[in-house]
């Protein structure tokens, strides 16, 4: 379970660049829930994910993962329970290391000891098996540098890396945005499988309304650092892309100074 409770974050406080990005963001995800997150540029989506991963610390508010208060834990301390895949295929892996070295690092994520890129033969067999499930032929390229892979191949490996440790939480930040449509749907199908098979609690940021409705089981919209739409179940099933776009445009055109805007 993830529980974000009234998160506030202002960047560059006290300077002319002061930017209040999270403004009382609250959201609770049950275990195994897969939530898609939409919202315009600057709405605070990535900042919210950064707060969950521990890459930023909120100014106030609290964050719980599985009931434990992680608000003051840094990213390293949360690494055992939180995995991430970024928009930029270069961001989630080390391009100078081989595929198997990257997987070995992922296997050790969140563990204090033994961090290194040496690959044990037993792990190599595991990597080969897991890579084979991607059907990209990568199981025969364990020794290739990550930098040689295409964007789609890298995102697929990043997702695989996210599933090597028994993480509880998977954060996806526009992870198909840099991919062509065919590769994007391959990576999305893989995402669905990995989330389901590992029982992950997942948050996926996307600018695609179609993706937001077709994947996961709940959709939230962020606007000016708060949740302004939260739909699931029947209500969500009834929404189509034009409906969501309409809500999106309506929200974007208005300033959020009162709760009258809270939808859903
Ligand atoms: N570490 C930081 N330091 C200063 N400002 C930041 C930092 N991180 C984000 N911001 C600012 O916070 C605001 C919200 O950024 P955020 O990345 O959360 O938006 P987003 O909803 O993910 O937008 P996009 O759809 O463009 O990815 C932006 O104005 C951004 O410049
Ligand atoms: Mg972002």
XYZ file of N, CA and C in Angstrom, residues 4 6-11 13 19-26 42-52 56-60 63 222-226:
114
model
N -0.019 8.645 0.427
C 0.550 9.990 0.431
C -0.467 10.869 1.144
N -1.261 14.585 2.237
C -1.113 16.040 2.277
C 0.322 16.515 1.997
N 0.870 16.074 0.872
C 2.251 16.436 0.533
C 2.343 17.851 -0.019
N 3.332 18.573 0.482
C 3.650 19.896 -0.046
C 5.126 19.921 -0.421
N 5.418 20.550 -1.558
C 6.818 20.750 -1.928
C 6.942 22.034 -2.741
N 7.790 22.924 -2.282
C 8.064 24.152 -3.027
C 9.543 24.162 -3.394
N 9.813 24.312 -4.668
C 11.209 24.417 -5.102
C 11.643 25.880 -5.051
N 12.400 27.926 -2.723
C 11.661 28.771 -1.789
C 12.455 30.031 -1.432
N 8.583 28.013 -6.548
C 7.647 27.226 -7.346
C 6.944 26.170 -6.475
N 5.735 26.478 -6.047
C 5.011 25.492 -5.237
C 4.459 24.385 -6.127
N 5.042 23.213 -6.063
C 4.712 22.158 -7.031
C 3.729 21.135 -6.462
N 3.961 20.690 -5.248
C 2.970 19.824 -4.598
C 2.224 20.678 -3.584
N 0.900 20.644 -3.671
C 0.107 21.541 -2.822
C -1.011 20.791 -2.123
N -0.585 19.918 -1.252
C -1.600 19.185 -0.504
C -2.050 17.940 -1.244
N -1.078 17.220 -1.791
C -1.407 16.020 -2.568
C -1.638 14.822 -1.644
N -2.814 14.256 -1.738
C -3.125 13.045 -0.965
C -3.633 11.969 -1.913
N 4.138 20.158 -15.845
C 4.346 20.958 -14.640
C 3.322 20.726 -13.548
N 2.407 19.781 -13.752
C 1.357 19.521 -12.759
C 1.909 18.925 -11.460
N 3.124 18.370 -11.548
C 3.732 17.793 -10.347
C 3.807 16.274 -10.368
N 3.563 15.678 -11.543
C 3.533 14.213 -11.649
C 4.893 13.593 -11.316
N 5.938 14.082 -11.989
C 7.266 13.503 -11.734
C 7.721 13.813 -10.313
N 7.368 15.003 -9.836
C 7.743 15.371 -8.469
C 7.082 14.418 -7.470
N 5.852 14.058 -7.747
C 5.149 13.109 -6.875
C 5.874 11.758 -6.879
N 6.241 11.282 -8.080
C 6.973 10.021 -8.161
C 8.325 10.125 -7.458
N 8.970 11.291 -7.611
C 10.248 11.509 -6.918
C 10.073 11.470 -5.403
N 8.926 11.951 -4.941
C 8.669 11.924 -3.495
C 8.469 10.486 -3.020
N 7.823 9.672 -3.845
C 7.606 8.273 -3.448
C 8.921 7.492 -3.448
N 13.218 13.185 -3.780
C 13.036 14.478 -3.120
C 12.313 14.243 -1.790
N 12.504 15.170 -0.870
C 11.793 15.085 0.414
C 10.743 16.178 0.432
N 9.508 15.824 0.733
C 8.481 16.871 0.792
C 8.747 17.842 1.946
N 8.262 19.080 1.810
C 8.413 20.058 2.885
C 7.523 19.666 4.063
N 6.356 19.160 3.721
C 5.475 18.655 4.776
C 4.578 17.580 4.203
N 4.503 10.153 3.921
C 4.410 9.089 2.923
C 4.599 7.738 3.586
N -3.631 14.939 -11.946
C -3.032 15.945 -11.068
C -3.146 17.300 -11.736
N -3.399 18.299 -10.934
C -3.403 19.666 -11.435
C -2.886 20.555 -10.319
N -1.890 21.348 -10.642
C -1.295 22.244 -9.651
C -1.025 21.538 -8.319
N -0.444 20.355 -8.464
C 0.051 19.666 -7.285
C -0.977 19.007 -6.401
N -2.165 18.781 -6.968
C -3.198 18.074 -6.210
C -3.939 17.107 -7.121
